[in-house]
Tab-separated table of C-alpha atoms in Angstrom:
chain	number	residue	atom	x	y	z
A	1	MET	CA	102.060	65.126	130.471
A	2	ALA	CA	104.410	65.886	127.564
A	3	ASN	CA	102.121	68.645	126.325
A	4	ARG	CA	101.556	70.303	129.691
A	5	THR	CA	103.049	73.710	130.488
A	6	ASP	CA	105.813	73.917	133.052
A	7	PRO	CA	104.232	74.452	136.511
A	8	THR	CA	106.758	77.193	137.283
A	9	ALA	CA	105.881	79.117	134.107
A	10	LYS	CA	104.117	82.445	134.464
A	11	ASN	CA	101.062	83.561	132.557
A	12	ILE	CA	101.746	85.642	129.446
A	13	ARG	CA	99.212	88.391	128.727
A	14	GLY	CA	96.858	86.864	131.273
A	15	THR	CA	96.765	83.366	129.804
A	16	ASN	CA	98.728	80.139	129.475
A	17	PRO	CA	101.781	80.720	127.225
A	18	GLN	CA	100.789	77.823	124.947
A	19	ASN	CA	97.432	79.506	124.304
A	20	LEU	CA	99.250	82.175	122.274
A	21	VAL	CA	99.215	79.575	119.477
A	22	GLU	CA	95.818	78.795	117.962
A	23	LYS	CA	94.246	75.528	119.084
A	24	ILE	CA	94.206	73.954	115.616
A	25	LEU	CA	97.901	74.632	115.082
A	26	ARG	CA	98.638	73.540	118.637
A	27	SER	CA	96.895	70.202	118.082
A	28	LYS	CA	98.798	69.615	114.844
A	29	ILE	CA	102.099	70.320	116.601
A	30	TYR	CA	101.241	67.807	119.343
A	31	GLN	CA	100.516	65.147	116.710
A	32	HIS	CA	103.630	65.821	114.611
A	33	THR	CA	106.489	63.321	114.604
A	34	TYR	CA	109.178	65.960	115.181
A	35	TRP	CA	107.413	67.096	118.353
A	36	LYS	CA	107.091	63.568	119.706
A	37	GLU	CA	110.617	62.432	118.864
A	38	GLN	CA	112.863	65.510	118.932
A	39	CYS	CA	111.114	67.878	121.377
A	40	PHE	CA	110.353	65.401	124.163
A	41	GLY	CA	112.226	66.167	127.378
A	42	LEU	CA	113.985	69.291	126.047
A	43	THR	CA	115.229	71.903	128.494
A	44	ALA	CA	116.490	75.440	128.046
A	45	GLU	CA	120.080	74.111	127.680
A	46	THR	CA	119.354	71.242	125.281
A	47	LEU	CA	117.008	73.400	123.199
A	48	VAL	CA	120.014	75.290	121.823
A	49	ASP	CA	121.324	72.171	120.081
A	50	LYS	CA	118.018	71.606	118.291
A	51	ALA	CA	117.868	75.295	117.326
A	52	MET	CA	121.356	75.088	115.806
A	53	GLU	CA	120.151	72.255	113.539
A	54	LEU	CA	117.440	74.399	111.946
A	55	ASP	CA	117.901	75.155	108.259
A	56	HIS	CA	114.663	77.027	107.494
A	57	LEU	CA	111.734	78.815	109.118
A	58	GLY	CA	108.006	78.811	108.457
A	59	GLY	CA	104.572	78.031	109.838
A	60	THR	CA	102.607	75.181	108.235
A	61	TYR	CA	102.819	73.593	104.817
A	62	GLY	CA	101.231	70.929	102.642
A	63	GLY	CA	97.644	69.854	102.102
A	64	ASN	CA	97.103	68.772	105.706
A	65	ARG	CA	99.023	71.828	107.015
A	66	LYS	CA	101.885	70.107	108.831
A	67	PRO	CA	103.956	72.326	111.167
A	68	THR	CA	107.636	73.004	110.542
A	69	PRO	CA	110.402	72.156	113.062
A	70	PHE	CA	110.797	75.903	113.625
A	71	MET	CA	107.202	76.109	114.827
A	72	CYS	CA	107.631	73.029	117.041
A	73	LEU	CA	110.629	74.636	118.779
A	74	VAL	CA	108.677	77.867	119.294
A	75	MET	CA	105.941	75.799	120.937
A	76	LYS	CA	108.518	74.061	123.130
A	77	MET	CA	109.919	77.428	124.271
A	78	LEU	CA	106.382	78.535	125.197
A	79	GLN	CA	105.994	75.309	127.156
A	80	ILE	CA	109.216	75.459	129.191
A	81	GLN	CA	109.419	79.311	129.286
A	82	PRO	CA	113.194	79.903	129.351
A	83	GLU	CA	114.632	82.859	131.203
A	84	LYS	CA	114.926	86.263	129.570
A	85	ASP	CA	118.745	86.150	129.576
A	86	ILE	CA	118.714	82.977	127.492
A	87	VAL	CA	116.315	84.528	124.975
A	88	VAL	CA	118.511	87.642	124.743
A	89	GLU	CA	121.546	85.430	124.084
A	90	PHE	CA	119.592	83.739	121.304
A	91	ILE	CA	118.959	87.141	119.718
A	92	LYS	CA	122.583	88.305	120.090
A	93	ASN	CA	123.962	85.118	118.523
A	94	GLU	CA	125.575	86.096	115.216
A	95	ASP	CA	126.906	82.661	114.227
A	96	TYR	CA	123.571	80.871	113.809
A	97	LYS	CA	120.987	83.024	112.105
A	98	TYR	CA	118.040	80.659	112.691
A	99	VAL	CA	118.791	80.674	116.426
A	100	ARG	CA	118.509	84.470	116.268
A	101	VAL	CA	115.211	84.286	114.395
A	102	LEU	CA	113.886	81.755	116.937
A	103	GLY	CA	114.762	84.030	119.864
A	104	ALA	CA	113.278	87.089	118.118
A	105	PHE	CA	110.031	85.243	117.346
A	106	TYR	CA	109.671	84.049	120.953
A	107	LEU	CA	110.403	87.523	122.341
A	108	ARG	CA	107.804	89.037	120.008
A	109	LEU	CA	105.188	86.636	121.405
A	110	THR	CA	106.020	86.958	125.106
A	111	GLY	CA	108.005	90.196	125.580
A	112	THR	CA	106.832	93.644	126.589
A	113	ASP	CA	106.512	96.497	124.106
A	114	ILE	CA	109.731	98.174	125.249
A	115	ASP	CA	111.751	94.923	125.137
A	116	VAL	CA	110.425	94.112	121.663
A	117	TYR	CA	111.585	97.439	120.211
A	118	ARG	CA	114.827	97.455	122.216
A	119	TYR	CA	116.062	93.997	121.155
A	120	LEU	CA	114.482	93.550	117.723
A	121	GLU	CA	115.154	96.926	116.087
A	122	PRO	CA	118.969	96.434	116.023
A	123	LEU	CA	118.345	93.352	113.860
A	124	TYR	CA	117.287	95.675	111.015
A	125	ASN	CA	121.013	95.882	110.236
A	126	ASP	CA	121.291	92.120	109.667
A	127	TYR	CA	120.884	91.429	105.959
A	128	ARG	CA	121.683	87.720	105.897
A	129	LYS	CA	119.618	85.418	103.705
A	130	LEU	CA	117.071	83.010	105.146
A	131	ARG	CA	115.069	80.098	103.745
A	132	LYS	CA	111.341	80.251	104.385
A	133	LYS	CA	108.986	77.338	103.751
A	134	LEU	CA	105.761	78.400	102.038
A	135	THR	CA	102.315	76.870	102.436
A	136	ASP	CA	102.721	74.771	99.277
A	137	GLY	CA	105.896	73.132	100.617
A	138	LYS	CA	108.302	75.125	98.438
A	139	PHE	CA	111.102	77.315	99.736
A	140	ALA	CA	111.464	81.046	99.204
A	141	LEU	CA	114.386	83.385	99.805
A	142	THR	CA	114.030	86.121	102.405
A	143	HIS	CA	116.302	88.218	104.629
A	144	MET	CA	116.692	88.782	108.327
A	145	ASP	CA	115.599	92.437	108.217
A	146	GLU	CA	112.445	91.464	106.293
A	147	VAL	CA	111.514	88.894	108.948
A	148	ILE	CA	112.081	91.453	111.720
A	149	ASP	CA	109.980	94.040	109.874
A	150	GLU	CA	107.190	91.447	109.531
A	151	LEU	CA	107.316	90.745	113.258
A	152	LEU	CA	107.121	94.445	114.142
A	153	THR	CA	104.537	95.612	111.622
A	154	LYS	CA	102.298	92.675	110.622
A	155	ASP	CA	99.441	91.033	112.490
A	156	TYR	CA	100.339	87.495	111.391
A	157	SER	CA	103.666	85.736	111.001
A	158	CYS	CA	104.230	82.015	110.346
A	159	ASP	CA	100.483	81.341	110.723
A	160	ILE	CA	100.416	82.767	114.270
A	161	ALA	CA	98.554	85.905	115.304
A	162	MET	CA	100.998	88.369	116.825
A	163	PRO	CA	99.957	90.103	120.072
A	164	ARG	CA	99.196	93.784	119.684
A	165	ILE	CA	101.937	96.194	120.771
A	166	LYS	CA	102.030	99.957	121.034
A	167	LYS	CA	103.458	102.081	118.255
A	168	ARG	CA	106.981	103.350	118.626
A	169	TRP	CA	106.013	106.998	118.365
A	170	THR	CA	103.542	106.453	121.238
A	171	LEU	CA	106.300	105.094	123.447
A	172	GLU	CA	108.552	107.981	122.413
A	173	THR	CA	105.817	110.434	123.398
A	174	LEU	CA	105.557	108.749	126.804
A	175	ALA	CA	109.359	108.959	127.174
A	176	ALA	CA	109.539	105.167	127.467
A	177	LEU	CA	111.884	104.894	124.470
A	178	GLU	CA	114.525	107.137	123.049
A	179	PRO	CA	114.279	108.229	119.419
A	180	ARG	CA	115.646	105.603	117.123
A	181	LYS	CA	119.248	106.137	116.110
A	182	SER	CA	120.477	104.707	112.854
A	183	VAL	CA	123.752	102.813	112.737
A	184	LEU	CA	124.782	104.777	109.650
A	185	GLU	CA	124.402	108.092	111.443
A	186	ASP	CA	127.967	107.933	112.840
A	187	ASP	CA	129.345	107.307	109.347
A	188	PHE	CA	127.426	110.310	108.030
A	189	GLU	CA	128.783	112.506	110.824
A	190	GLU	CA	132.366	111.381	110.156
A	191	GLU	CA	131.951	112.071	106.454
A	192	GLU	CA	130.535	115.517	107.175
A	193	GLU	CA	133.414	116.358	109.511
A	194	ARG	CA	135.924	115.234	106.918
A	195	GLU	CA	134.340	117.361	104.217
A	196	GLU	CA	134.239	120.368	106.523
A	197	ASN	CA	137.925	119.951	107.291
A	198	GLU	CA	138.712	119.730	103.603
A	199	GLN	CA	136.772	122.892	102.941
A	200	LEU	CA	138.603	124.725	105.745
A	201	GLU	CA	141.950	123.590	104.391
A	202	GLY	CA	140.952	124.728	100.921
A	203	LEU	CA	140.040	128.165	102.239
A	204	ASP	CA	143.315	128.484	104.091
A	205	ASN	CA	145.357	127.555	101.005
A	206	GLY	CA	143.353	129.786	98.693
A	207	ALA	CA	142.543	126.827	96.438
A	208	ASP	CA	138.811	127.041	96.934
A	209	GLU	CA	137.246	128.460	93.770
A	210	ARG	CA	133.562	129.115	94.038
A	211	ASP	CA	131.173	129.087	91.111
A	212	TYR	CA	129.556	132.269	89.895
A	213	TYR	CA	126.232	131.054	91.221
A	214	HIS	CA	127.065	130.293	94.800
A	215	GLU	CA	123.550	129.099	95.559
A	216	ARG	CA	123.917	126.203	93.090
A	217	SER	CA	127.525	125.182	93.762
A	218	PRO	CA	128.215	121.409	93.564
A	219	ALA	CA	129.442	121.259	97.161
A	220	ARG	CA	126.314	122.908	98.483
A	221	GLU	CA	124.120	120.639	96.369
A	222	ARG	CA	125.892	117.563	97.732
A	223	GLU	CA	125.516	118.856	101.261
A	224	ARG	CA	121.798	119.420	100.745
A	225	ASP	CA	121.411	115.928	99.291
A	226	ARG	CA	123.195	114.406	102.273
A	227	ASP	CA	121.017	116.324	104.720
A	228	ARG	CA	117.892	115.283	102.863
A	229	ASP	CA	118.932	111.617	102.790
A	230	ARG	CA	119.817	111.665	106.478
A	231	ASP	CA	116.462	113.178	107.409
A	232	ARG	CA	114.640	110.722	105.184
A	233	ARG	CA	116.388	107.749	106.782
A	234	ARG	CA	115.813	109.109	110.253
A	235	ASP	CA	112.072	109.557	109.695
A	236	SER	CA	111.491	106.498	107.538
A	237	HIS	CA	110.461	104.311	110.454
A	238	ARG	CA	107.994	106.931	111.665
A	239	HIS	CA	106.388	107.190	108.243
A	240	ARG	CA	106.259	103.416	108.022
A	241	ASP	CA	104.494	103.201	111.371
A	242	ARG	CA	102.043	105.934	110.380
A	243	ASP	CA	101.339	104.218	107.056
A	244	TYR	CA	100.757	100.972	108.898
A	245	ASP	CA	98.391	102.712	111.311
A	246	ARG	CA	96.577	104.352	108.415
A	247	ASP	CA	96.199	101.028	106.583
A	248	TYR	CA	95.017	99.324	109.742
A	249	ASP	CA	92.475	102.080	110.388
A	250	LYS	CA	91.223	101.820	106.795
A	251	ASP	CA	90.841	98.044	107.128
A	252	TYR	CA	89.082	98.477	110.454
A	253	ASP	CA	86.702	101.104	109.025
A	254	ARG	CA	86.025	98.883	106.006
A	255	GLU	CA	85.233	95.879	108.194
A	256	ARG	CA	83.096	98.057	110.432
A	257	GLY	CA	81.178	99.384	107.392
A	258	ARG	CA	80.631	95.828	106.148
A	259	GLY	CA	79.383	94.835	109.573
A	260	ARG	CA	76.961	97.743	109.558
A	261	GLU	CA	75.719	96.781	106.088
A	262	ARG	CA	75.200	93.195	107.234
A	263	ASP	CA	73.292	94.415	110.288
A	264	ARG	CA	71.218	96.742	108.130
A	265	ASP	CA	70.401	93.907	105.680
A	266	ARG	CA	69.527	91.616	108.590
A	267	ASP	CA	67.219	94.242	110.093
A	268	ARG	CA	65.639	94.861	106.701
A	269	ASP	CA	64.947	91.135	106.259
A	270	ARG	CA	63.580	90.926	109.796
A	271	TYR	CA	61.255	93.880	109.220
A	272	ARG	CA	60.161	92.450	105.875
A	273	LEU	CA	59.329	89.085	107.422
A	274	ARG	CA	57.484	90.814	110.239
A	275	ASP	CA	55.520	92.934	107.751
A	276	GLU	CA	54.652	89.850	105.720
A	277	ARG	CA	53.545	88.070	108.877
A	278	ASP	CA	51.471	91.084	109.950
A	279	TYR	CA	50.016	91.300	106.447
A	280	GLY	CA	49.043	87.626	106.649
A	281	HIS	CA	47.403	88.210	110.041
A	282	ASP	CA	45.521	91.194	108.632
A	283	ARG	CA	44.283	89.113	105.709
A	284	GLU	CA	43.098	86.396	108.082
A	285	ARG	CA	41.308	88.971	110.237
A	286	GLU	CA	39.721	90.462	107.115
A	287	ARG	CA	38.523	87.032	105.997
A	288	GLU	CA	37.119	86.321	109.447
A	289	ARG	CA	35.337	89.692	109.459
A	290	GLU	CA	33.891	89.049	105.989
A	291	GLY	CA	32.762	85.593	107.116
A	292	ARG	CA	31.024	87.065	110.159
A	293	GLU	CA	29.333	89.723	107.970
A	294	ARG	CA	28.181	87.050	105.531
A	295	GLU	CA	26.790	84.899	108.350
A	296	ARG	CA	24.959	87.905	109.829
A	297	ARG	CA	23.440	88.822	106.453
A	298	ASP	CA	22.334	85.231	105.905
A	299	ARG	CA	20.865	85.129	109.400
A	300	ASP	CA	18.976	88.422	108.844
A	301	ARG	CA	17.719	87.212	105.477
A	302	GLY	CA	16.480	83.966	107.031
A	303	ARG	CA	14.785	85.874	109.849
A	304	ARG	CA	12.929	88.125	107.368
A	305	ARG	CA	11.937	85.120	105.316
A	306	SER	CA	10.648	83.274	108.362
A	307	HIS	CA	8.804	86.425	109.512
A	308	SER	CA	7.121	86.755	106.109
A	309	ARG	CA	5.992	83.128	106.328
A	310	SER	CA	4.554	83.430	109.868
A	311	PRO	CA	0.753	82.731	110.390
A	312	SER	CA	0.014	86.245	111.594
A	313	ARG	CA	1.491	87.730	108.449
A	314	SER	CA	-0.487	85.335	106.250
A	315	ARG	CA	-3.707	86.219	108.068
A	316	ASP	CA	-3.038	89.950	107.612
A	317	ARG	CA	-2.322	89.408	103.945
A	318	LYS	CA	-5.533	87.417	103.448
A	319	ARG	CA	-7.546	90.024	105.326
A	320	HIS	CA	-6.092	92.811	103.193
A	321	ALA	CA	-6.814	90.907	99.980
A	322	HIS	CA	-10.345	90.097	101.172
A	323	SER	CA	-11.051	93.757	101.973
A	324	ASN	CA	-9.940	94.852	98.507
A	325	SER	CA	-11.972	92.150	96.687
A	326	PRO	CA	-15.827	92.812	95.882
A	327	LYS	CA	-18.004	91.455	98.762
A	328	ARG	CA	-21.269	91.127	96.876
A	329	ARG	CA	-22.407	90.483	93.383
A	330	GLY	CA	-24.357	93.753	93.274
A	331	ASP	CA	-21.300	95.876	93.783
A	332	GLY	CA	-20.609	95.862	90.046
A	333	ALA	CA	-24.044	97.515	89.328
A	334	GLU	CA	-23.497	100.253	91.869
A	335	GLU	CA	-20.280	101.466	90.270
A	336	PRO	CA	-21.973	102.894	87.073
A	337	LYS	CA	-24.462	104.714	89.256
A	338	LYS	CA	-21.732	106.393	91.152
A	339	LYS	CA	-20.067	107.369	87.870
A	340	LYS	CA	-23.288	108.878	86.599
A	341	LYS	CA	-23.737	110.898	89.783
A	342	LYS	CA	-20.210	112.237	89.447
A	343	GLU	CA	-20.841	113.178	85.838
A	344	LYS	CA	-23.997	114.993	86.830
A	345	LYS	CA	-22.167	116.866	89.537
A	346	GLU	CA	-19.473	117.741	87.020
A	347	ARG	CA	-22.018	118.997	84.629
A	348	LYS	CA	-23.666	121.088	87.314
A	349	ASP	CA	-20.330	122.463	88.288
A	350	ASP	CA	-19.512	123.492	84.696
A	351	GLY	CA	-22.469	125.884	84.611
A	352	THR	CA	-23.524	124.608	81.198
A	353	ASP	CA	-27.005	123.755	82.554
A	354	HIS	CA	-27.661	127.350	83.592
A	355	PRO	CA	-31.255	128.397	82.861
A	356	ASP	CA	-30.009	131.405	81.001
A	357	PRO	CA	-28.937	130.207	77.559
A	358	GLU	CA	-26.398	133.025	77.134
A	359	ILE	CA	-24.727	132.229	80.407
A	360	ALA	CA	-24.762	128.499	79.525
A	361	GLU	CA	-22.998	129.273	76.193
A	362	ALA	CA	-20.477	131.449	77.975
A	363	ASN	CA	-19.840	128.710	80.525
A	364	LYS	CA	-19.198	126.211	77.747
A	365	LEU	CA	-16.553	128.507	76.270
A	366	ARG	CA	-15.038	129.104	79.704
A	367	ALA	CA	-15.022	125.350	80.383
A	368	ALA	CA	-13.223	124.770	77.087
A	369	LEU	CA	-10.674	127.424	78.078
A	370	GLY	CA	-10.350	126.028	81.602
A	371	LEU	CA	-11.931	129.063	83.316
A	372	LYS	CA	-14.425	129.119	86.175
A	373	PRO	CA	-18.082	129.164	85.125
A	374	LEU	CA	-20.344	132.154	85.507
A	375	LYS	CA	-23.148	132.010	87.966
């Protein structure tokens, strides 16, 4: 019950006001002794007394990241959600500087863009010193204007993520805010009027002596320096906002590039694993195909071997061998007779046995030369 948001509280930026603090930090605040003892039962009226007792600001500190009393009071304000008039009175309080910082921090978390710039920018003129507790438990010296600048320009402050707000120049373009007016601008105008009056009086009395080079007179140089300083101060906040936007865009582009590189590396690894898996499947298919080819060759070889050993083939082989072998014993005597007959035919064909001895001699010569015999 002590950690529950006030039922009458309204949602801030579409969520419970206490959800503006991260859950880890919120849990540590609920478990802290200062929250249990000092913040129990506080209301918008009694909260002022506890805020007046603050002597430093900060987020978390130490090895176990304990929250500071400043952060516990911010959490209590988010829980009870005081009215806007009370928060504005906190900011306008000039006697207690930590009460002012507490109100400014709460308004930065829950206020609209216009209210943030309207009530926090005048605090740039507060240069009082503040004690800030660092993460290691030590204290550091800071100033009110530095804390306000951190709230308006940084994404994190006191270990809490600041809600995003529009840039001032955007609101000026939309005519939601007037151009920022420096507090020192009135002093510059009074000084300029006084110098102009002095110059007019000097001209009337004839005491004004100009230098030979009028373009580089000391008075004109001082006037140019004053105009330049005034313009620089007037546009300093715009340049600061643009620099902040530029730095934020660079960081965003860098993070986006890193994300793209991580995605590209992840896709490359995925494609590599898929290729390796496909390569493994291809190797398995190749092995299976080779195995099937080997089995088919072995099967064909076995079929040919079995066909060669079949009875019909053996009978054909025996029959062929038996036909080529000599059938009778007298076959060997017939072969010389056949040779003799062939030799006789050859002799008759040579024409060497011609009855005419001259023709027979001529046929012998022609047979030696490989010519046809004479008849």
